[in-house]
Coordinates of C-alpha atoms in Angstrom, one line a residue:
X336 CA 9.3 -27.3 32.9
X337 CA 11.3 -25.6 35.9
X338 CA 12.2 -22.9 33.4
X339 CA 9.1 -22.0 32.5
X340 CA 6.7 -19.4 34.1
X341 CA 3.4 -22.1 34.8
X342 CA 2.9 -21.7 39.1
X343 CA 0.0 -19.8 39.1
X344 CA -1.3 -21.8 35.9
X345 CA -1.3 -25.2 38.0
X346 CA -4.0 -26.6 40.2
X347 CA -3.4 -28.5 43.3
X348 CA -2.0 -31.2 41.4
X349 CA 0.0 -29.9 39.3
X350 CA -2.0 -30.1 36.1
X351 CA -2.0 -26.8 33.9
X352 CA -5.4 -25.4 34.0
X353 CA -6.3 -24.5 29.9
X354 CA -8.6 -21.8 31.0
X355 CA -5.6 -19.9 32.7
X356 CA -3.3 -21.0 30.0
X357 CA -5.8 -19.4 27.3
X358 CA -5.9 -16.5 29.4
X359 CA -2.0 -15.9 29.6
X360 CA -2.4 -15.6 25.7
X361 CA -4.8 -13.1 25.7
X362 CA -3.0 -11.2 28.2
X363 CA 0.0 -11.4 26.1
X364 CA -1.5 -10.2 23.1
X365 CA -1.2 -13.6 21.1
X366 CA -4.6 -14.5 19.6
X367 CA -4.6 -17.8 20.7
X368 CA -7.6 -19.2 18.7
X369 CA -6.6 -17.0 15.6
X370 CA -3.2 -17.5 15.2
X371 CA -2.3 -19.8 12.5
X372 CA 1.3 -20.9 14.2
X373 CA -1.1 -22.5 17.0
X374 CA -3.6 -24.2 15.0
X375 CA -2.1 -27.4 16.2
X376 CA -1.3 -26.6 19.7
X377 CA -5.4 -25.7 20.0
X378 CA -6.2 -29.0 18.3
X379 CA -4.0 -30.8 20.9
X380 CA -5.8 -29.0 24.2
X381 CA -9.5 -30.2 22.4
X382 CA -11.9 -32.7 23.0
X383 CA -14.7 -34.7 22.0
X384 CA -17.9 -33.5 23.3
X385 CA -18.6 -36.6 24.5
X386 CA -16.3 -36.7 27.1
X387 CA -16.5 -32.8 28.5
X388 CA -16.1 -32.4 32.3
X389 CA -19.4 -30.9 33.4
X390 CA -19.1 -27.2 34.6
X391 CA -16.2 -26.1 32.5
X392 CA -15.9 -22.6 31.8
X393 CA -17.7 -21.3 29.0
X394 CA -15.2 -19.9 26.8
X395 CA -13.9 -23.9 27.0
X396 CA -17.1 -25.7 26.5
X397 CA -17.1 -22.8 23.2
X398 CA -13.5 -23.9 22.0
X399 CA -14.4 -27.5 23.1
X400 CA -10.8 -27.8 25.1
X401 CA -10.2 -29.8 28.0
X402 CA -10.2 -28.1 31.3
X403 CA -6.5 -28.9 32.8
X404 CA -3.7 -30.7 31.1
X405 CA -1.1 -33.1 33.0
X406 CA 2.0 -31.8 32.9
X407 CA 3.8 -34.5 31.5
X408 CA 1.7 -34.4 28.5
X409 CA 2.0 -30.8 28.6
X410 CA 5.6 -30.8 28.1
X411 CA 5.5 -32.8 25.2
X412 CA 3.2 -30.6 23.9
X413 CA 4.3 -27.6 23.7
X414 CA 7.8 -29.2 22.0
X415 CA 7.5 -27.8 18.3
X416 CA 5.8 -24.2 19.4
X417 CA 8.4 -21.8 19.8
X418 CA 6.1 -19.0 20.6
X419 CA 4.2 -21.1 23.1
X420 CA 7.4 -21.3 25.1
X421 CA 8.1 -17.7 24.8
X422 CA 4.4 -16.6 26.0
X423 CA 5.4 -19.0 28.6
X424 CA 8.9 -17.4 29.6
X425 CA 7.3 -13.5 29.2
X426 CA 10.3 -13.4 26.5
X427 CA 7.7 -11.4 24.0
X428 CA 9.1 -8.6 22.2
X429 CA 5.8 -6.1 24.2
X430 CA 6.6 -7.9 27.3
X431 CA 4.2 -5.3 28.9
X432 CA 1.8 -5.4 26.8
X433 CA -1.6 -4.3 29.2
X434 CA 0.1 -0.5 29.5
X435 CA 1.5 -0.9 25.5
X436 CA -2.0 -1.7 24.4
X437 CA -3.5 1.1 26.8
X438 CA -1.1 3.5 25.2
X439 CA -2.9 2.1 22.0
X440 CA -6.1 2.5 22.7
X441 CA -6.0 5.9 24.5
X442 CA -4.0 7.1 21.5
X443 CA -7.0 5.6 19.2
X444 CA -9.7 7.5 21.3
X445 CA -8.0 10.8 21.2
X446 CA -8.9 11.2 17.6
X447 CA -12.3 9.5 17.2
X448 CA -14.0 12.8 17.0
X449 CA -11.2 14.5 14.5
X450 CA -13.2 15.0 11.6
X451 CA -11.2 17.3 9.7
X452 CA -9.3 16.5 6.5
X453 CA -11.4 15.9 3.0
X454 CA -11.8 12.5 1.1
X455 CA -10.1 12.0 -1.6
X456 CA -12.7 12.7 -4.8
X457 CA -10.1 12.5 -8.3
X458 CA -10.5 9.0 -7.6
X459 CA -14.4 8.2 -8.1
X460 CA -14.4 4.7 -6.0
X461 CA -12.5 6.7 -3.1
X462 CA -14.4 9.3 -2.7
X463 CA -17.7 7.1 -1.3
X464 CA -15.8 6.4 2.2
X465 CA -17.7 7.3 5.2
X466 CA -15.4 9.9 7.1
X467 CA -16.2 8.4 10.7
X468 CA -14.5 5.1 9.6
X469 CA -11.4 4.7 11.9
X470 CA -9.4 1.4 12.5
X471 CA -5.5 1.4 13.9
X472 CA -4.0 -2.4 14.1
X473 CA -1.1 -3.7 15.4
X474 CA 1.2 -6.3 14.9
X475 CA 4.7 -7.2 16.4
X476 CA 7.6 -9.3 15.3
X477 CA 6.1 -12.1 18.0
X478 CA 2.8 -12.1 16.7
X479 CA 1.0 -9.8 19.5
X480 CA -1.9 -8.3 17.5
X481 CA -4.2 -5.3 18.7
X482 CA -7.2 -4.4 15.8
X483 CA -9.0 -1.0 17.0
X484 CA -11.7 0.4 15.7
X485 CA -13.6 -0.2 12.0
X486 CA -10.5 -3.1 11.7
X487 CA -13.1 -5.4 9.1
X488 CA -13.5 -2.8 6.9
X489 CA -11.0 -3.1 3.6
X490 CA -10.1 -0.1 1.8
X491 CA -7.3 0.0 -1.5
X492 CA -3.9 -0.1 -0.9
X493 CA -3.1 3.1 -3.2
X494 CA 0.2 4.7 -2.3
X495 CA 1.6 2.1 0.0
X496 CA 1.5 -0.4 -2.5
X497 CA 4.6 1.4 -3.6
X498 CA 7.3 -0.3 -1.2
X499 CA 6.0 -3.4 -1.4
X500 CA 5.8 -3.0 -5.1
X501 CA 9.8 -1.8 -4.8
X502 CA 10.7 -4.8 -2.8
X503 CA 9.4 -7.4 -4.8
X504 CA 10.7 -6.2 -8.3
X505 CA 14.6 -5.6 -6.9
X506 CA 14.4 -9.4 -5.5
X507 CA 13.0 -10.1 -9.0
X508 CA 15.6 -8.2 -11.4
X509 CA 17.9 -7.1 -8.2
X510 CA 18.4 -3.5 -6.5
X511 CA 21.3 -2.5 -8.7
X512 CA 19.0 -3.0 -11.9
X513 CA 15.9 -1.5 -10.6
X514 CA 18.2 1.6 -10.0
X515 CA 19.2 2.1 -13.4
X516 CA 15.7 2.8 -13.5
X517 CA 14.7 5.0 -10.4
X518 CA 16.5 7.1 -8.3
X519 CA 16.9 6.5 -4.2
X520 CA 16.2 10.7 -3.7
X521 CA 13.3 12.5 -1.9
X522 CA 12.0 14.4 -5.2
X523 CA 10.7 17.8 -3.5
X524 CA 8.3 17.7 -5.6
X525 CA 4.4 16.8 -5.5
X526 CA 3.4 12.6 -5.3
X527 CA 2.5 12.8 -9.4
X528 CA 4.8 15.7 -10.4
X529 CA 5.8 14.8 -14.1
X530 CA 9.6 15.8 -13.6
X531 CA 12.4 13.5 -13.6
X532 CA 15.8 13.9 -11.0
X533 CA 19.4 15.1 -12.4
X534 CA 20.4 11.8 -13.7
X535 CA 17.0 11.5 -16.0
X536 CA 15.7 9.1 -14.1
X537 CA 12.5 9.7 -11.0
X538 CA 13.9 11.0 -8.2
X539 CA 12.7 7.3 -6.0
X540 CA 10.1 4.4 -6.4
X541 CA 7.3 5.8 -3.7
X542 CA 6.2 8.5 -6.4
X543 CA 4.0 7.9 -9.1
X544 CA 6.5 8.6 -11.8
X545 CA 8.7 6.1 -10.0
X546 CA 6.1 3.5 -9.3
X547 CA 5.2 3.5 -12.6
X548 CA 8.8 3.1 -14.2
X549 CA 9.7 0.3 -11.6
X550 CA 6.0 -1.3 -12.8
X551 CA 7.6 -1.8 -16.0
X552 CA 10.4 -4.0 -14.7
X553 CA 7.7 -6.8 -13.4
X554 CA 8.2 -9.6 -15.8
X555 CA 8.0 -7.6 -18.9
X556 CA 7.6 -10.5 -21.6
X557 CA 4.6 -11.7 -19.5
X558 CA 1.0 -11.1 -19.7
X559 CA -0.7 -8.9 -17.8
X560 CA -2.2 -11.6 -16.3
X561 CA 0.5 -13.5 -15.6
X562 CA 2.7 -9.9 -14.3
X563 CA -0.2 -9.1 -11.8
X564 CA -0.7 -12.5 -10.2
X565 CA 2.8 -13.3 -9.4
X566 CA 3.2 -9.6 -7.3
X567 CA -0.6 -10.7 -5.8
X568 CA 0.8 -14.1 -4.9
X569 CA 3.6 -12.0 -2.7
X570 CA 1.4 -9.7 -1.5
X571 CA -0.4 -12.2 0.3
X572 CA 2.5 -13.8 1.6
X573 CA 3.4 -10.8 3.0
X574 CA 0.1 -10.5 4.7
X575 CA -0.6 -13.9 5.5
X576 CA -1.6 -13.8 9.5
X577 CA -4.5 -13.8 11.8
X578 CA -6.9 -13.1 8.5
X579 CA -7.1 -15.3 6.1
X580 CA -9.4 -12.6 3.7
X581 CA -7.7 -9.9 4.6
X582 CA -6.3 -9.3 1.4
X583 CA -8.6 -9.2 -1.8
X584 CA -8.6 -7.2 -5.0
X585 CA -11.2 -4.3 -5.7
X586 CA -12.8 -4.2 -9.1
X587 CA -14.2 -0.7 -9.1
X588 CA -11.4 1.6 -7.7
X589 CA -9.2 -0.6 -10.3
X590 CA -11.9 0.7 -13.4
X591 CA -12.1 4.0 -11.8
X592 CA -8.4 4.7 -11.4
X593 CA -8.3 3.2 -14.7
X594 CA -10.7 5.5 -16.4
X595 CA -10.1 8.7 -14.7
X596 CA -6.0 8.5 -14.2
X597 CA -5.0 11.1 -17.0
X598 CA -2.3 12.3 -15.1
X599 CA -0.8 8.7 -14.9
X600 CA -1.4 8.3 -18.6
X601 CA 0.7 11.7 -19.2
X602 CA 3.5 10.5 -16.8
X603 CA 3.8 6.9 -18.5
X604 CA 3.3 8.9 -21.9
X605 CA 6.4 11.1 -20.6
X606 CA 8.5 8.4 -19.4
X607 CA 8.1 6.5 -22.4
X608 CA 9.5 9.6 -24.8
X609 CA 12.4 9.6 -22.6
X610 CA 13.7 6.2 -22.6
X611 CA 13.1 5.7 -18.9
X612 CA 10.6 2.8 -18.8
X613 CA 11.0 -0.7 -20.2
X614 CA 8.0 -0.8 -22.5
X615 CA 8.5 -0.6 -26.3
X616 CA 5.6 0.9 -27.9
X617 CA 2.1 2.3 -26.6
X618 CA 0.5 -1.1 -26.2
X619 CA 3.1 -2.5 -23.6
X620 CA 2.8 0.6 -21.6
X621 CA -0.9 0.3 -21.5
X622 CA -0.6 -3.1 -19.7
X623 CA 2.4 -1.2 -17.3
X624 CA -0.2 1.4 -16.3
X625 CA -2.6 -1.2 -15.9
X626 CA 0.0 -3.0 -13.8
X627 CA -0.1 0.0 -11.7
X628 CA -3.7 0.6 -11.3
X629 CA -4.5 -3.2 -10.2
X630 CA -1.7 -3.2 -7.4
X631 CA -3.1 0.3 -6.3
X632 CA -6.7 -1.8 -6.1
X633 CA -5.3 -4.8 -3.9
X634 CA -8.0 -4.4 -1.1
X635 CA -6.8 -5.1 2.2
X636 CA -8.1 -4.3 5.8
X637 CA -5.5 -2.9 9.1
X638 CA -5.1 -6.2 9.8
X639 CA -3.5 -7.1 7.0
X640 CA -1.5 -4.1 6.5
X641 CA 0.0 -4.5 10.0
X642 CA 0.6 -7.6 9.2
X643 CA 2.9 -6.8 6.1
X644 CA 4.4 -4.1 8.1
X645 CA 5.4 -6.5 10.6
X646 CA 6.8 -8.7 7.6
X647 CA 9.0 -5.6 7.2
X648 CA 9.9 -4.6 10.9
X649 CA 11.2 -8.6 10.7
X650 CA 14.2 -8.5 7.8
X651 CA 11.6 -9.6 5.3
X652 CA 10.4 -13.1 7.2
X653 CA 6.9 -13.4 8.1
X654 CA 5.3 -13.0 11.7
X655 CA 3.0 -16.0 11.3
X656 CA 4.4 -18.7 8.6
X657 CA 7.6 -18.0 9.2
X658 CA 8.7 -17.8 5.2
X659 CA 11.3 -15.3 4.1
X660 CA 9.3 -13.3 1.5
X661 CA 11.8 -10.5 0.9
X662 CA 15.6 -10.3 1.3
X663 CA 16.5 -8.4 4.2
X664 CA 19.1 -6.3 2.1
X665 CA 16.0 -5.3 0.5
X666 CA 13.7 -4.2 3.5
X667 CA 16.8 -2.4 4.2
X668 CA 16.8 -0.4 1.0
X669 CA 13.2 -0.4 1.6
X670 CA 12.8 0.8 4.7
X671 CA 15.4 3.6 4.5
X672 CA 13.2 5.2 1.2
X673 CA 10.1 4.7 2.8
X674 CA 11.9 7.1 6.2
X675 CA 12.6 9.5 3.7
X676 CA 10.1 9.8 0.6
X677 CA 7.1 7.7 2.1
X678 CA 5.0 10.3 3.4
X679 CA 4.6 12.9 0.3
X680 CA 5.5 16.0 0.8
X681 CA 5.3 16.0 4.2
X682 CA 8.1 13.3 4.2
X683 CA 10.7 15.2 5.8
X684 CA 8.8 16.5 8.6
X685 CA 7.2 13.1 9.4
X686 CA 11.3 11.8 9.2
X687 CA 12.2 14.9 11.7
X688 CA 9.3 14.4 13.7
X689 CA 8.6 10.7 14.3
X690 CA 11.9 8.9 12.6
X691 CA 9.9 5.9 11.6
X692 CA 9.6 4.4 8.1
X693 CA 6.3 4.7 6.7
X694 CA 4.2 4.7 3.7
X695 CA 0.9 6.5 3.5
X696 CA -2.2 6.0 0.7
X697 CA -5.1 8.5 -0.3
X698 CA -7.3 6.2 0.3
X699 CA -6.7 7.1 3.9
X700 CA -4.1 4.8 5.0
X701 CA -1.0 4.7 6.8
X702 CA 1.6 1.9 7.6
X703 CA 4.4 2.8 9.6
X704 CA 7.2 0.4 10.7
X705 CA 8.7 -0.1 14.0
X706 CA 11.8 -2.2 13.1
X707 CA 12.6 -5.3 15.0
X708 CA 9.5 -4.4 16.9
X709 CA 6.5 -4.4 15.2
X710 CA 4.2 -2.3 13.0
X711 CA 0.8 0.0 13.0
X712 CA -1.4 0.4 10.3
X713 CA -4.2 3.1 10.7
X714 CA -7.2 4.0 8.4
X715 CA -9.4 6.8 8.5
X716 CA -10.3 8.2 4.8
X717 CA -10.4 12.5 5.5
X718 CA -6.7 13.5 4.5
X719 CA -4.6 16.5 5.2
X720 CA -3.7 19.0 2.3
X721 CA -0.5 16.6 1.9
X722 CA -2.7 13.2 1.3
X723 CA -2.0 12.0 4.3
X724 CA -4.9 11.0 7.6
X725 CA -5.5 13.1 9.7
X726 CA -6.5 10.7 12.3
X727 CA -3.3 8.7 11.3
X728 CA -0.8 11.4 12.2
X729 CA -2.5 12.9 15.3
X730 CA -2.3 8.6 16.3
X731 CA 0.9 8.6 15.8
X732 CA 1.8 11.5 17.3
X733 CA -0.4 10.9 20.3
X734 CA 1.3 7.5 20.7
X735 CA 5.2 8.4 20.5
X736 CA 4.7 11.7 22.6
X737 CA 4.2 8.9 25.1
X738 CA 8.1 7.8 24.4
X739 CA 11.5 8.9 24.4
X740 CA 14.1 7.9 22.4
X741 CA 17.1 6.5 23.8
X742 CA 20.3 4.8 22.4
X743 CA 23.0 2.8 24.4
X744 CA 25.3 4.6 26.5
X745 CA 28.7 2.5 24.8
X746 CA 30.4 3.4 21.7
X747 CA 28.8 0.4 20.2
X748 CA 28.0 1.1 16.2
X749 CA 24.9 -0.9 16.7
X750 CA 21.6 0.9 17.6
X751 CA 19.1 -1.0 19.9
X752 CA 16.8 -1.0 16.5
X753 CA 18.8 -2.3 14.1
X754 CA 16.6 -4.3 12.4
X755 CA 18.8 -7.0 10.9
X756 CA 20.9 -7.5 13.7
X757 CA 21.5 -10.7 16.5
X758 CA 19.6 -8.3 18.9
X759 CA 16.5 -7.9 19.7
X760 CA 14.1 -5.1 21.1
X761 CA 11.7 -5.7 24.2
X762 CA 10.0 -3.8 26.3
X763 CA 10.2 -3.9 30.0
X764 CA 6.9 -3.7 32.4
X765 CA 8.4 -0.3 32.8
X766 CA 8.1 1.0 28.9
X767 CA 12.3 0.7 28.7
X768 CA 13.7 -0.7 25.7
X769 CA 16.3 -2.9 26.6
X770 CA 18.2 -5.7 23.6
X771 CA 18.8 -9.3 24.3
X772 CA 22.2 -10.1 22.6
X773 CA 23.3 -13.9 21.7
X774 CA 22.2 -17.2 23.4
X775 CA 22.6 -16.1 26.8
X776 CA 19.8 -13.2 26.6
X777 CA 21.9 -10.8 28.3
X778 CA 19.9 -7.9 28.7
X779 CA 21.0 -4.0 28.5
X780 CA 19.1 -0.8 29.5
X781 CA 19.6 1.6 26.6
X782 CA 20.0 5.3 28.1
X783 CA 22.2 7.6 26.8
X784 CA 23.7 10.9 27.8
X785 CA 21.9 13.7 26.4
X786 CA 24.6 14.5 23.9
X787 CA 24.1 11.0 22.0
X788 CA 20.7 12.2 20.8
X789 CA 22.8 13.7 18.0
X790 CA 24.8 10.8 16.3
X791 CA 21.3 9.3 16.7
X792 CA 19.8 11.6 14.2
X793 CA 23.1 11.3 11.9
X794 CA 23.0 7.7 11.6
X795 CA 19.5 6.9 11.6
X796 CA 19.0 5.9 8.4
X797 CA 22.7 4.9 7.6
X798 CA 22.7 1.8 5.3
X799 CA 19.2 1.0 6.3
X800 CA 19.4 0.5 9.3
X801 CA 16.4 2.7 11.4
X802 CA 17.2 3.9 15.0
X803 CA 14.1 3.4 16.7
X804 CA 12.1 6.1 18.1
X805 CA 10.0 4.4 20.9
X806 CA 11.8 3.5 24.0
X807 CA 10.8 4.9 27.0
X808 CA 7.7 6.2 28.4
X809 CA 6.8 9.6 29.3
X810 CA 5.9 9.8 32.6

């Protein structure tokens, strides 16, 4: 107990107090009574109605917990929940998290009245959004969660079912095989040009000539059935978190896309005379455009998308169950094409600008990772002339104007973000991003001279590996 922070959780008697406790959650950014890692620590603090204390606290007599906890009991209690411990310690990755989430939510506000942009209307089911809708979420590696905004309302994946559609299918046939297929270059071209790169192949997966050739690869002696539900079943998994329905599957933009996708038709029709895709006749690539369409119709909500954006930002292991649903050699791979091709055309300033991996949709959405940190998932349907929010880049824009970027002042190879690495990114009360390295938790300010800023931009995305672009605040 002596190492953990509990004083000003303790009454006279040293009991822990579970209406503080609750708060120190909250404070944290853990959803305590939401958070499917505590679902048995919440259990433990509750008790029969029968035997409530009279005047508890509201918020307990709501949760039906107990008012204080001995501490002996409380001890034993807490054995099994790692990230109790670590709300307990301050050892959260946003270890500051009331100015983090003030950061959020100003950023948020700035653009509430941004109307600008046009809704996407080739797509029938799309083009019925309301343009006021406006959610950002997000989600770090610890499980801190901050929903903004319309957050309940789902919209279609689109477009950034494209990485996670990548991921899946090299830990299915692996990377090497998949790039037979696909190329790993920014194309220069538009999202649903029909042009293949120098070797014959789509320039990358996170184009829709690309997409579709890598849908090919998904089980293709299956049926469709079969093909769809086992990427579904990993889609949730990548999601799974704080909502348990945030992730469905939208019938109508799947028959609209279906019905009005001609250009999709003509690239599948195109890839198909040149030998690219793995589909043998007309029939099988009918059920890998369908393939397509349905994983461009998963439904989801911010919520969820942060949530698989965290999954990402975390080497492939998710936030909340803890289960390793990608390889982290392929978030790597991942990751460095969605830095580089995720954003459209407008990929390479978004790279140049912001130096965060991300993946945008037309249905408004955009989910951007913050390796071994976190990630933020905005939606707000009006896009710019590239396809991209407009709300979601002035966010973004707002919110890392707020930050420098800063690497450590050694010769060390390893950048503070490297998202696979034994350290580990936190911020400090003061918005400084600091790494813990090893068992001892040494800590290290990460400032560099001027000069360094450089051989940041060089090895950014070298073998994956992102250099983070959020580490001090702008004062």
């Amino acid at each position: 107990m002596a190492e953990l922070n509990l004083t000003d959780l303790c009454d006279g008697s040293g009991n822990i107090i579970v209406e503080k406790l609750v708060d120190r959650f909250y404070e944290n950014g853990i959803l305590l009574f939401k958070d499917p890692r505590l679902k048995g620590f919440v259990s433990a603090l509750s008790v029969s109605p029968d035997n409530r204390i009279n005047g508890q606290h509201h918020s307990l007599v709501s949760k039906n917990l107990r008012s204080t906890v001995p501490p002996e009991e409380f001890t034993q209690l807490i054995n099994g929940y790692a990230v109790v411990k670590q709300v307990l310690r301050g050892d959260l990755v946003v270890q500051d998290w009331a100015s983090f989430k003030e950061d959020l939510i100003s950023a948020y506000e700035s653009l509430s009245d941004d109307n600008s942009g046009q809704i996407t209307t080739y797509i029938p089911g799309l083009s019925s959004y309301d343009i006021d809708k406006w959610s950002v979420s997000f989600c770090s590696i610890d499980g801190q969660v901050l929903a903004l905004g319309d957050y309940k309302d789902p919209f279609t994946l689109q477009s950034v079912t494209k990485p996670i559609l990548y991921g899946i299918t090299c830990d299915e046939v692996g990377s090497d095989t998949v790039h037979k297929y696909v190329g790993k270059e920014p194309s220069g071209f538009g999202f649903n040009k029909i042009k293949l790169g120098y070797e014959e192949i789509p320039h990358n997966p996170l184009i829709n000539i690309g997409a579709i050739t890598v849908s090919s690869l998904v089980r293709p002696d299956d049926p469709i059935s079969e093909r769809f539900e086992s990427c579904y079943a990993k889609y949730k998994q990548l999601a799974s978190g704080i909502n348990p329905n945030g992730i469905s599957f939208n019938n109508v933009v799947y028959l609209s896309e279906k019905q009005n996708g001609h250009r999709n038709y003509a690239i599948g029709h195109y890839l198909l005379n040149k030998g690219c895709i793995n589909a043998s006749s007309t029939g099988r690539l009918m059920e890998v455009l369908e393939l397509y369409f349905q994983l461009c119709s998963i439904e989801v909500d911010t919520r969820s998308v942060c949530t698989m954006g965290a999954t990402l930002a975390n080497g492939g292991r998710n936030v909340f169950t803890g289960k390793q649903v990608l390889t982290t050699s392929t978030v790597q791979n991942t990751l460095s094409l969605m830095y580089s091709c995720g954003m459209y055309d407008y990929s390479g300033e978004w790279s140049f600008e912001f130096g965060l991996p991300a993946k945008s949709g037309v249905s408004g959405v955009i989910m951007a990772v913050l390796p071994n940190l976190g990630s933020i998932a905005m939606w707000s349907p009006p896009l710019d002339n590239y396809g991209n929010s407009v709300r979601g880049l002035g966010f973004t824009r707002n919110l890392l104007n707020r930050f420098k970027t800063y690497s450590k002042p050694d010769t060390d190879s390893q950048s503070v973000f490297h998202p696979f690495s034994s350290k580990r990114a936190t911020f400090t009360k003061h918005h400084s991003l600091v790494t813990s390295v090893g068992a001892n938790r040494k800590l290290h300010t990460a400032v560099p001279p001027r000069r360094d800023m450089h051989t940041m931009a060089r090895l950014a995305v070298a073998g994956g590996r992102l250099v983070g672009s959020v580490a001090r605040r702008v004062r």
